[in-house]
Coordinates of C-alpha atoms in Angstrom, one line a residue:
X1 CA -3.5 -4.5 -44.7
X2 CA -5.0 -1.4 -43.0
X3 CA -6.8 -3.7 -40.5
X4 CA -3.5 -5.5 -39.8
X5 CA -1.7 -2.2 -39.2
X6 CA -4.4 -1.0 -36.9
X7 CA -4.2 -4.2 -35.0
X8 CA -0.5 -4.0 -34.6
X9 CA -0.7 -0.3 -33.6
X10 CA -3.3 -1.1 -30.9
X11 CA -1.2 -4.0 -29.7
X12 CA 2.0 -1.9 -29.6
X13 CA 0.4 0.9 -27.7
X14 CA -1.3 -1.3 -25.1
X15 CA 1.9 -3.3 -24.7
X16 CA 3.8 -0.1 -24.0
X17 CA 1.4 1.1 -21.4
X18 CA 1.1 -2.4 -19.8
X19 CA 4.9 -2.8 -19.6
X20 CA 5.2 0.6 -18.0
X21 CA 2.6 -0.2 -15.4
X22 CA 4.1 -3.6 -14.6
X23 CA 7.6 -2.1 -14.3
X24 CA 6.3 0.6 -12.0
X25 CA 4.3 -1.9 -9.9
X26 CA 7.3 -4.2 -9.6
X27 CA 9.5 -1.4 -8.3
X28 CA 6.7 -0.4 -5.8
X29 CA 6.2 -3.9 -4.6
X30 CA 9.9 -4.6 -4.1
X31 CA 10.4 -1.4 -2.2
X32 CA 7.5 -2.1 0.1
X33 CA 8.2 -5.8 0.5
X34 CA 11.8 -5.3 1.6
X35 CA 10.9 -2.4 3.8
X36 CA 8.4 -4.5 5.7
X37 CA 11.0 -6.3 7.8
X38 CA 11.6 -3.3 10.1
X39 CA 8.2 -1.8 9.7
X40 CA 6.6 0.6 7.2
X41 CA 5.9 4.2 7.8
X42 CA 4.5 7.0 5.6
X43 CA 7.9 7.8 4.2
X44 CA 8.3 4.2 2.9
X45 CA 4.9 4.5 1.1
X46 CA 5.9 7.9 -0.3
X47 CA 9.2 6.6 -1.6
X48 CA 7.6 3.6 -3.0
X49 CA 5.1 5.8 -4.9
X50 CA 7.9 7.9 -6.2
X51 CA 9.7 4.7 -7.3
X52 CA 6.5 3.6 -9.1
X53 CA 6.2 6.8 -11.1
X54 CA 9.9 7.0 -12.0
X55 CA 10.2 3.4 -13.0
X56 CA 7.1 3.5 -15.1
X57 CA 8.5 6.6 -16.9
X58 CA 11.8 4.8 -17.7
X59 CA 9.8 1.8 -18.9
X60 CA 7.9 3.9 -21.5
X61 CA 11.2 5.0 -23.1
X62 CA 12.7 1.5 -22.9
X63 CA 9.6 -0.1 -24.5
X64 CA 10.0 2.3 -27.5
X65 CA 13.5 1.0 -28.1
X66 CA 12.4 -2.6 -27.8
X67 CA 9.6 -2.0 -30.4
X68 CA 12.1 -0.1 -32.6
X69 CA 14.4 -3.1 -32.6
X70 CA 11.6 -5.5 -33.6
X71 CA 10.1 -3.4 -36.5
X72 CA 11.1 -1.9 -39.8
X73 CA 10.0 1.2 -41.6
X74 CA 7.4 0.3 -44.2
X75 CA 7.9 1.4 -47.8
X76 CA 5.9 4.5 -48.4
X77 CA 4.1 5.4 -51.6
X78 CA 5.4 8.3 -53.7
X79 CA 4.6 9.9 -57.0
X80 CA 6.7 9.4 -60.1
X81 CA 7.3 11.6 -63.2
X82 CA 7.1 15.4 -63.3
X83 CA 5.9 17.2 -60.2
X84 CA 2.4 18.6 -60.3
X85 CA 2.8 20.8 -57.1
X86 CA 4.7 23.8 -55.9
X87 CA 6.6 23.8 -52.6
X88 CA 8.0 26.6 -50.5
X89 CA 11.0 26.1 -48.1
X90 CA 10.4 28.3 -45.1
X91 CA 13.4 29.5 -43.0
X92 CA 12.3 31.3 -39.8
X93 CA 15.2 33.2 -38.2
X94 CA 15.6 35.2 -35.0
X95 CA 18.9 37.1 -34.5
X96 CA 21.0 34.5 -36.4
X97 CA 24.2 34.8 -38.3
X98 CA 22.8 35.5 -41.8
X99 CA 25.9 34.5 -43.7
X100 CA 26.0 31.1 -42.1
X101 CA 22.3 30.7 -42.3
X102 CA 21.6 31.9 -45.9
X103 CA 24.5 29.8 -47.1
X104 CA 22.5 26.8 -46.1
X105 CA 19.7 27.9 -48.4
X106 CA 22.2 28.3 -51.2
X107 CA 23.4 24.8 -50.7
X108 CA 19.9 23.4 -50.6
X109 CA 18.9 25.3 -53.7
X110 CA 21.9 24.0 -55.5
X111 CA 21.1 20.5 -54.4
X112 CA 17.5 20.9 -55.5
X113 CA 18.4 22.2 -58.9
X114 CA 20.6 19.2 -59.4
X115 CA 17.5 17.0 -59.1
X116 CA 16.0 18.6 -62.3
X117 CA 12.9 19.7 -60.3
X118 CA 14.3 23.0 -58.8
X119 CA 11.7 25.1 -60.6
X120 CA 8.9 23.7 -58.4
X121 CA 10.6 25.0 -55.2
X122 CA 10.7 28.5 -53.8
X123 CA 12.4 29.8 -50.6
X124 CA 11.1 32.3 -48.0
X125 CA 13.2 33.8 -45.3
X126 CA 11.0 34.8 -42.4
X127 CA 12.8 37.2 -40.1
X128 CA 11.8 38.0 -36.5
X129 CA 15.1 39.7 -35.7
X130 CA 14.7 42.6 -33.3
X131 CA 18.2 44.0 -33.7
X132 CA 18.3 46.6 -36.5
X133 CA 22.0 46.2 -37.2
X134 CA 21.6 42.4 -37.5
X135 CA 18.6 43.0 -39.8
X136 CA 20.8 45.2 -42.1
X137 CA 23.2 42.2 -42.3
X138 CA 20.3 40.0 -43.2
X139 CA 19.3 42.2 -46.0
X140 CA 22.9 42.4 -47.3
X141 CA 23.3 38.6 -47.3
X142 CA 19.9 38.2 -48.8
X143 CA 20.9 40.3 -51.8
X144 CA 24.1 38.3 -52.0
X145 CA 22.1 35.1 -52.0
X146 CA 19.9 36.4 -54.8
X147 CA 22.9 37.3 -56.8
X148 CA 24.7 34.0 -56.3
X149 CA 21.7 31.8 -57.0
X150 CA 19.9 33.9 -59.5
X151 CA 17.0 33.8 -57.0
X152 CA 14.9 36.7 -58.1
X153 CA 11.2 35.7 -58.2
X154 CA 11.8 32.5 -56.3
X155 CA 13.7 33.6 -53.1
X156 CA 12.0 36.0 -50.8
X157 CA 12.8 37.9 -47.5
X158 CA 10.4 39.4 -45.1
X159 CA 11.0 40.9 -41.7
X160 CA 8.0 41.3 -39.3
X161 CA 7.6 44.5 -37.4
X162 CA 5.8 42.6 -34.6
X163 CA 7.2 39.1 -33.7
X164 CA 4.0 38.1 -31.9
X165 CA 3.8 34.4 -31.4
X166 CA 7.5 33.9 -32.1
X167 CA 8.3 31.1 -34.6
X168 CA 4.7 29.8 -34.7
X169 CA 3.3 33.3 -35.3
X170 CA 5.9 33.9 -38.0
X171 CA 4.9 30.8 -39.9
X172 CA 1.2 31.4 -39.4
X173 CA 1.7 34.9 -40.8
X174 CA 3.3 33.6 -44.0
X175 CA 0.6 30.9 -44.4
X176 CA -2.3 33.4 -44.1
X177 CA -0.7 35.9 -46.4
X178 CA 1.2 33.9 -49.0
X179 CA 0.4 30.2 -48.4
X180 CA -2.3 30.1 -51.1
X181 CA 0.5 30.1 -53.7
X182 CA 1.9 26.7 -52.6
X183 CA 0.7 23.2 -52.1
X184 CA 3.4 22.2 -49.5
X185 CA 5.8 23.9 -47.2
X186 CA 9.1 22.5 -45.9
X187 CA 9.7 24.0 -42.4
X188 CA 13.3 24.5 -41.3
X189 CA 15.2 25.9 -38.3
X190 CA 18.1 28.3 -38.7
X191 CA 20.6 25.4 -38.4
X192 CA 18.7 22.9 -40.6
X193 CA 20.2 21.4 -43.7
X194 CA 18.4 19.0 -46.1
X195 CA 19.6 17.3 -49.2
X196 CA 17.7 18.1 -52.4
X197 CA 16.8 14.5 -53.0
X198 CA 15.3 14.3 -49.5
X199 CA 13.1 17.4 -50.1
X200 CA 12.1 15.9 -53.4
X201 CA 11.2 12.6 -51.8
X202 CA 9.1 14.3 -49.2
X203 CA 7.2 16.2 -51.9
X204 CA 6.6 13.0 -53.9
X205 CA 5.3 11.2 -50.8
X206 CA 2.9 14.1 -50.1
X207 CA 1.7 14.0 -53.7
X208 CA 1.0 10.3 -53.5
X209 CA -1.0 10.5 -50.2
X210 CA -3.8 13.1 -50.4
X211 CA -4.8 12.7 -46.7
X212 CA -1.2 13.3 -45.5
X213 CA -1.0 16.5 -43.4
X214 CA 2.6 16.4 -42.3
X215 CA 5.7 14.2 -42.7
X216 CA 8.5 14.6 -40.1
X217 CA 12.0 13.4 -40.9
X218 CA 14.6 12.3 -38.4
X219 CA 17.4 14.9 -38.4
X220 CA 21.0 13.9 -37.7
X221 CA 23.4 16.2 -35.9
X222 CA 26.4 17.4 -37.9
X223 CA 29.4 19.6 -37.3
X224 CA 29.7 18.9 -33.6
X225 CA 33.1 19.8 -32.3
X226 CA 33.1 19.8 -28.5
X227 CA 33.2 16.7 -26.2
X228 CA 29.6 17.3 -25.2
X229 CA 28.5 18.0 -28.8
X230 CA 30.2 14.9 -30.3
X231 CA 28.7 12.7 -27.6
X232 CA 25.2 14.0 -28.4
X233 CA 26.0 13.6 -32.1
X234 CA 27.0 10.0 -31.6
X235 CA 24.0 9.1 -29.5
X236 CA 21.6 10.7 -32.1
X237 CA 23.2 8.8 -34.9
X238 CA 23.6 5.4 -33.1
X239 CA 20.6 5.2 -30.7
X240 CA 18.0 7.7 -32.0
X241 CA 17.0 5.8 -35.2
X242 CA 15.9 2.8 -33.1
X243 CA 13.9 4.9 -30.6
X244 CA 12.4 6.9 -33.5
X245 CA 11.4 3.7 -35.3
X246 CA 9.5 2.6 -32.1
X247 CA 7.9 6.0 -31.8
X248 CA 6.9 6.0 -35.5
X249 CA 5.3 2.6 -35.0
X250 CA 3.5 3.5 -31.8
X251 CA 2.2 6.9 -33.0
X252 CA 1.0 5.7 -36.4
X253 CA -1.2 8.4 -38.1
X254 CA -1.0 10.7 -35.0
X255 CA 2.8 11.2 -35.3
X256 CA 5.0 13.9 -34.0
X257 CA 6.1 17.3 -35.4
X258 CA 9.4 18.6 -34.0
X259 CA 9.1 22.0 -35.5
X260 CA 11.7 21.7 -38.3
X261 CA 13.0 19.4 -41.1
X262 CA 9.4 18.5 -42.0
X263 CA 7.0 19.0 -44.8
X264 CA 3.3 20.0 -44.4
X265 CA 0.3 20.4 -46.7
X266 CA -0.4 24.1 -46.7
X267 CA -4.1 23.7 -47.0
X268 CA -4.2 21.3 -44.0
X269 CA -2.0 23.4 -41.9
X270 CA -4.0 26.6 -42.7
X271 CA -7.4 25.0 -41.8
X272 CA -6.1 23.1 -38.7
X273 CA -3.2 24.9 -37.0
X274 CA -4.4 28.3 -35.9
X275 CA -3.0 28.4 -32.4
X276 CA -5.0 30.0 -29.5
X277 CA -3.5 32.4 -27.1
X278 CA -3.8 30.6 -23.7
X279 CA -5.7 32.4 -21.0
X280 CA -3.7 34.0 -18.2
X281 CA -0.2 35.3 -18.1
X282 CA 3.0 33.5 -19.0
X283 CA 4.5 31.1 -18.2
X284 CA 1.3 29.0 -18.4
X285 CA -0.7 31.5 -20.4
X286 CA 0.1 33.5 -23.5
X287 CA 1.5 32.2 -26.8
X288 CA 2.3 28.5 -26.9
X289 CA 6.0 27.9 -26.9
X290 CA 6.1 24.2 -27.8
X291 CA 3.8 24.8 -30.7
X292 CA 4.9 21.9 -32.9
X293 CA 3.3 19.0 -30.9
X294 CA 0.1 21.1 -30.6
X295 CA 0.1 21.6 -34.4
X296 CA 0.5 17.9 -34.9
X297 CA -2.4 17.2 -32.6
X298 CA -4.6 19.7 -34.4
X299 CA -3.8 18.1 -37.8
X300 CA -4.7 14.7 -36.4
X301 CA -7.9 16.0 -34.9
X302 CA -9.0 17.3 -38.3
X303 CA -8.5 13.9 -39.8
X304 CA -5.1 14.5 -41.4
X305 CA -2.3 12.0 -41.1
X306 CA 0.9 13.0 -39.3
X307 CA 3.8 10.6 -39.9
X308 CA 7.4 10.2 -38.9
X309 CA 9.3 8.8 -41.8
X310 CA 12.4 7.5 -40.0
X311 CA 13.7 5.8 -43.2
X312 CA 14.6 9.1 -44.9
X313 CA 18.3 10.1 -45.0
X314 CA 19.7 13.5 -45.9
X315 CA 18.1 15.6 -43.0
X316 CA 20.5 17.4 -40.7
X317 CA 20.7 19.9 -38.0
X318 CA 23.3 21.3 -35.5
X319 CA 23.2 20.9 -31.7
X320 CA 24.4 22.9 -28.7
X321 CA 28.1 22.5 -27.9
X322 CA 27.9 22.7 -24.1
X323 CA 25.6 21.8 -21.2
X324 CA 24.7 25.4 -20.5
X325 CA 23.4 26.2 -24.0
X326 CA 21.5 22.9 -23.9
X327 CA 19.9 23.9 -20.6
X328 CA 18.9 27.3 -21.9
X329 CA 17.1 25.7 -24.9
X330 CA 15.6 23.1 -22.6
X331 CA 14.2 25.8 -20.4
X332 CA 12.0 27.0 -23.2
X333 CA 10.9 23.5 -24.0
X334 CA 10.1 22.9 -20.4
X335 CA 7.8 25.9 -20.2
X336 CA 6.2 25.0 -23.5
X337 CA 5.6 21.4 -22.5
X338 CA 4.1 22.4 -19.1
X339 CA 1.8 24.8 -21.0
X340 CA 0.3 21.6 -22.6
X341 CA -1.5 21.0 -19.3
X342 CA -4.0 23.6 -20.5
X343 CA -4.4 21.9 -23.9
X344 CA -4.5 18.2 -22.9
X345 CA -8.3 18.3 -22.4
X346 CA -9.1 20.3 -25.5
X347 CA -12.2 18.9 -27.3
X348 CA -11.9 16.2 -30.1
X349 CA -8.2 15.5 -29.7
X350 CA -7.1 12.0 -30.5
X351 CA -6.5 10.1 -27.3
X352 CA -2.9 9.3 -28.4
X353 CA -2.3 13.0 -28.8
X354 CA -3.4 13.5 -25.2
X355 CA -1.0 10.7 -24.2
X356 CA 1.8 12.4 -26.1
X357 CA 1.1 15.7 -24.2
X358 CA 1.2 13.7 -20.9
X359 CA 4.5 12.2 -21.9
X360 CA 5.9 15.6 -22.7
X361 CA 4.8 17.0 -19.3
X362 CA 6.1 13.9 -17.5
X363 CA 9.5 14.3 -19.3
X364 CA 10.1 17.5 -17.3
X365 CA 8.5 16.7 -14.0
X366 CA 10.0 13.2 -13.7
X367 CA 13.3 14.6 -12.4
X368 CA 11.4 16.1 -9.5
X369 CA 10.3 12.6 -8.5
X370 CA 13.9 11.3 -8.4
X371 CA 15.0 14.4 -6.5
X372 CA 12.1 14.0 -4.1
X373 CA 13.0 10.4 -3.5
X374 CA 16.5 11.4 -2.6
X375 CA 15.4 14.2 -0.3
X376 CA 12.8 12.0 1.5
X377 CA 15.4 9.3 1.9
X378 CA 17.8 11.7 3.5
X379 CA 15.4 13.4 5.9
X380 CA 13.1 10.6 6.7
X381 CA 15.0 9.5 9.8
X382 CA 14.4 12.9 11.4
X383 CA 10.7 11.9 11.8
X384 CA 11.2 8.2 12.2
X385 CA 11.7 6.2 15.4
X386 CA 13.9 3.6 13.6
X387 CA 17.6 4.0 13.9
X388 CA 20.3 2.7 11.5
X389 CA 21.8 -0.7 12.3
X390 CA 25.5 -0.9 12.8
X391 CA 27.7 -3.9 12.9
X392 CA 30.3 -3.4 15.8
X393 CA 34.0 -4.3 15.3
X394 CA 36.9 -4.1 17.6
X395 CA 38.4 -1.2 15.6
X396 CA 35.5 0.4 13.8
X397 CA 31.8 0.2 13.1
X398 CA 30.0 0.5 9.8
X399 CA 26.4 0.6 8.7
X400 CA 24.4 -2.5 7.8
X401 CA 22.0 -1.5 5.0
X402 CA 18.5 -2.0 6.3
X403 CA 16.0 -3.8 4.2
X404 CA 14.5 -0.6 2.6
X405 CA 18.0 0.3 1.4
X406 CA 18.3 -3.1 -0.2
X407 CA 15.0 -2.5 -1.9
X408 CA 16.3 0.8 -3.2
X409 CA 19.4 -0.9 -4.6
X410 CA 17.2 -3.5 -6.4
X411 CA 14.9 -0.8 -7.8
X412 CA 17.9 1.2 -8.9
X413 CA 19.4 -1.8 -10.6
X414 CA 16.1 -2.7 -12.4
X415 CA 15.4 0.9 -13.3
X416 CA 18.9 2.0 -14.5
X417 CA 20.4 -1.2 -15.8
X418 CA 17.2 -2.9 -17.1
X419 CA 15.5 0.2 -18.5
X420 CA 18.3 2.5 -19.6
X421 CA 21.4 0.4 -20.3
X422 CA 19.8 -2.7 -21.7
X423 CA 18.1 -1.0 -24.6
X424 CA 21.4 0.6 -25.7
X425 CA 23.2 -2.7 -25.3
X426 CA 20.6 -4.4 -27.5
X427 CA 20.9 -1.7 -30.1
X428 CA 24.7 -2.3 -30.1
X429 CA 24.2 -6.0 -30.6
X430 CA 21.8 -5.6 -33.5
X431 CA 24.0 -3.0 -35.1
X432 CA 27.0 -5.3 -34.9
X433 CA 25.0 -8.3 -36.4
X434 CA 23.6 -6.2 -39.2
X435 CA 26.8 -4.5 -40.1
X436 CA 25.6 -1.0 -39.2
X437 CA 28.6 -0.4 -37.0
X438 CA 30.8 -0.1 -40.0
X439 CA 29.7 3.5 -40.3
X440 CA 30.8 4.1 -36.7
X441 CA 34.3 2.8 -37.1
X442 CA 33.6 -0.9 -36.7
X443 CA 32.1 -3.0 -34.0
X444 CA 34.9 -2.5 -31.5
X445 CA 35.1 1.2 -31.8
X446 CA 31.3 1.5 -31.7
X447 CA 31.1 -0.7 -28.6
X448 CA 33.7 1.4 -26.8
X449 CA 31.9 4.6 -27.9
X450 CA 28.7 3.3 -26.4
X451 CA 30.4 2.4 -23.2
X452 CA 32.1 5.9 -22.9
X453 CA 28.8 7.6 -23.8
X454 CA 27.0 5.7 -21.1
X455 CA 29.6 6.7 -18.5
X456 CA 29.8 10.3 -19.5
X457 CA 26.0 10.7 -19.7
X458 CA 25.7 9.1 -16.3
X459 CA 28.1 11.6 -14.9
X460 CA 26.3 14.5 -16.5
X461 CA 22.8 13.2 -15.6
X462 CA 22.8 14.8 -12.1
X463 CA 23.7 18.2 -13.6
X464 CA 20.8 17.9 -16.1
X465 CA 18.5 16.8 -13.3
X466 CA 19.2 20.0 -11.4
X467 CA 18.8 22.2 -14.5
X468 CA 15.5 20.6 -15.3
X469 CA 14.3 20.8 -11.7
X470 CA 15.1 24.5 -11.6
X471 CA 13.3 25.0 -14.9
X472 CA 10.2 23.3 -13.6
X473 CA 10.3 25.2 -10.4
X474 CA 10.7 28.5 -12.2
X475 CA 7.6 27.8 -14.3
X476 CA 5.6 26.7 -11.3
X477 CA 6.6 29.9 -9.5
X478 CA 5.4 32.0 -12.5
X479 CA 8.7 33.0 -14.1
X480 CA 8.5 33.4 -17.9
X481 CA 11.6 32.2 -19.7
X482 CA 10.6 33.8 -23.0
X483 CA 12.3 32.8 -26.2
X484 CA 16.0 33.6 -26.0
X485 CA 18.1 33.3 -29.2
X486 CA 20.2 30.2 -29.7
X487 CA 24.0 30.5 -29.2
X488 CA 26.1 29.4 -32.2
X489 CA 29.8 29.0 -32.4
X490 CA 32.3 26.7 -30.6
X491 CA 30.6 27.1 -27.2
X492 CA 33.7 26.7 -25.2
X493 CA 33.4 27.7 -21.6
X494 CA 36.1 28.6 -19.1
X495 CA 35.9 27.5 -15.4
X496 CA 34.8 31.0 -14.4
X497 CA 31.9 30.9 -16.8
X498 CA 31.0 27.4 -15.8
X499 CA 31.1 28.3 -12.1
X500 CA 28.8 31.3 -12.7
X501 CA 26.3 29.0 -14.5
X502 CA 26.4 26.1 -12.0
X503 CA 27.7 27.2 -8.6
X504 CA 24.2 26.7 -7.1
X505 CA 24.4 23.0 -8.3
X506 CA 27.7 22.5 -6.6
X507 CA 26.5 24.0 -3.3
X508 CA 23.2 22.0 -3.4
X509 CA 25.2 18.8 -3.9
X510 CA 27.6 19.6 -1.1
X511 CA 24.7 20.4 1.3
X512 CA 23.0 17.2 0.4
X513 CA 26.0 15.0 1.1
X514 CA 26.7 16.8 4.3
X515 CA 23.1 16.3 5.4
X516 CA 23.3 12.6 4.5
X517 CA 26.5 12.2 6.5
X518 CA 24.8 13.5 9.7
X519 CA 21.2 12.2 9.1
X520 CA 21.5 9.0 7.2
X521 CA 25.2 7.9 6.9
X522 CA 24.1 4.5 5.5
X523 CA 22.9 6.4 2.4
X524 CA 26.1 8.2 1.7
X525 CA 27.6 5.5 -0.5
X526 CA 24.5 5.4 -2.7
X527 CA 24.4 9.2 -3.0
X528 CA 27.9 9.6 -4.2
X529 CA 27.1 8.9 -7.9
X530 CA 24.6 11.8 -7.7
X531 CA 26.3 14.2 -5.2
X532 CA 29.9 14.1 -6.6
X533 CA 28.9 15.1 -10.2
X534 CA 26.8 17.9 -8.7
X535 CA 29.7 19.2 -6.7
X536 CA 31.9 19.0 -9.7
X537 CA 29.4 20.6 -12.1
X538 CA 31.6 23.5 -13.1
X539 CA 34.5 21.1 -14.0
X540 CA 32.1 18.9 -15.9
X541 CA 30.6 21.8 -17.8
X542 CA 33.9 23.3 -18.7
X543 CA 35.6 20.0 -19.6
X544 CA 32.8 18.8 -21.9
X545 CA 32.7 22.2 -23.7
X546 CA 36.2 21.8 -24.9
X547 CA 37.1 20.6 -28.4
X548 CA 37.0 16.8 -28.8
X549 CA 40.1 15.0 -30.0
X550 CA 39.1 11.5 -29.3
X551 CA 39.0 8.8 -31.9
X552 CA 35.8 7.5 -30.4
X553 CA 32.3 8.8 -31.3
X554 CA 32.8 8.3 -35.0
X555 CA 29.6 8.7 -36.9
X556 CA 28.7 8.0 -40.6
X557 CA 28.5 11.8 -41.3
X558 CA 32.2 12.0 -40.4
X559 CA 33.3 8.8 -42.1
X560 CA 31.7 10.0 -45.3
X561 CA 30.7 13.7 -45.1
X562 CA 27.3 14.3 -46.8
X563 CA 27.6 16.3 -50.0
X564 CA 25.1 18.9 -48.8
X565 CA 27.2 19.5 -45.7
X566 CA 30.4 19.8 -47.7
X567 CA 28.8 22.2 -50.1
X568 CA 27.5 24.4 -47.3
X569 CA 31.0 24.6 -45.8
X570 CA 32.4 25.5 -49.2
X571 CA 29.8 28.2 -49.8
X572 CA 30.4 29.7 -46.3
X573 CA 34.1 29.9 -47.0
X574 CA 33.5 31.6 -50.4
X575 CA 31.1 34.1 -48.8
X576 CA 33.5 34.8 -46.1
X577 CA 36.1 35.8 -48.7
X578 CA 33.5 37.9 -50.4
X579 CA 32.8 39.7 -47.1

């Protein structure tokens, strides 16, 4: 069986890489071939190279979905009977609302106690809060938590005086000082919520697999309220399980760690995951921001298995409620992923770990390729002797798209329709045939939700492209984004706030379209789907941040609210009254 699995893993990985190369080569060939009719210059070659890179990147994501559609999660071994281990649930916090956050621990503790194995689990709140007033609130609500859950001796609170290394340093400090008391550690984020049965199952799977270093769950988004948030919540619930299944199959024993909603073997983590301080100054030097993927790679390097168990339910988190908050969080991830360029050649890493680092880097620099393609296409005629062809008419003249523009259209159709839309369409078909759409309001509602999500994500894509491009340029120019605290709450933004956060995007889009009108008028029609959303960025940001009242985007967590989510909401309400 192990030989078969290794063979399937090697076949899946090689197929993904081959598919990406073939897709990129196809886009390159089409662009050059159609551009040859009126001559090829250096800008045609440059644009063809950019098409190759961008199409290959899209193909990597699409192939993951195709593999996820064709595979199923294997049944994983787990122990039975009484537990023989002790597990600590770690909650690192940084300037969070302690009432909301500690209520999650109360709900999880209550759920664990209901399994009959609660005595085997402790909780540790690891505070990196810098604000003294907020720290006093944390201490108050920690005492309230102890009182409500009779947590003395099994619930602990510690605030670091020095938050060196941010979250990774916080966890490392606990592991080195107190980790010896535990076999496993469940690592959470401040907005994480996990059912007691899920935590118990993770523990049993770790007990049954001595060489397992870490198991990552697939968290589902809950409590989304805005149009943007509910769209993200629907996409995570409907599409992400298939993409995660493909990722789990391809990564095998060198799986991912997303920094939260996962369980690790404390001994393995302690011996493997001491993170270096990168040479030089931030943003490329200093403490590693995207530490989770590095920790997964270090575990795999030491021979420990790292696995994504996408079959597990009962793992939840909350997401940002507007585009601006998403972009702020994405800025930190961008800097962290680009730091991996200093780690990718570290000794003894698994080659798939190196490939994962390369994917993470490419995820942020790929928007630059699309933007460069657009810029080169607009300004190429300034240095080219070729002029646009126009078809004369008695009353007007209009451009005839030259061959290289036809190639662009074909590449765009193949890249967007074939590699972005087709996987989601196939996911919808399989969900309808298997009956999975029942949890999303039925096949009709699910289909319409997928269509609306595709349209809205396409409209928001140019805005995301600009935010990611700015993030990459800031890092390349040496600007350190740090680790800003996450914004919680409804996240609603007015037009003035949205304009302040995105006026530069609007002006860039306006400048680009005006330049295209004067330099390459035959391109204007093709640039409108990019330029108009950029110009309208403040309207898009403000509108999508408002509360969602649509009957679309139904997800199973709304059809049947998980018990752990309901219990957390009830505890929050009780504690609010107590306050």
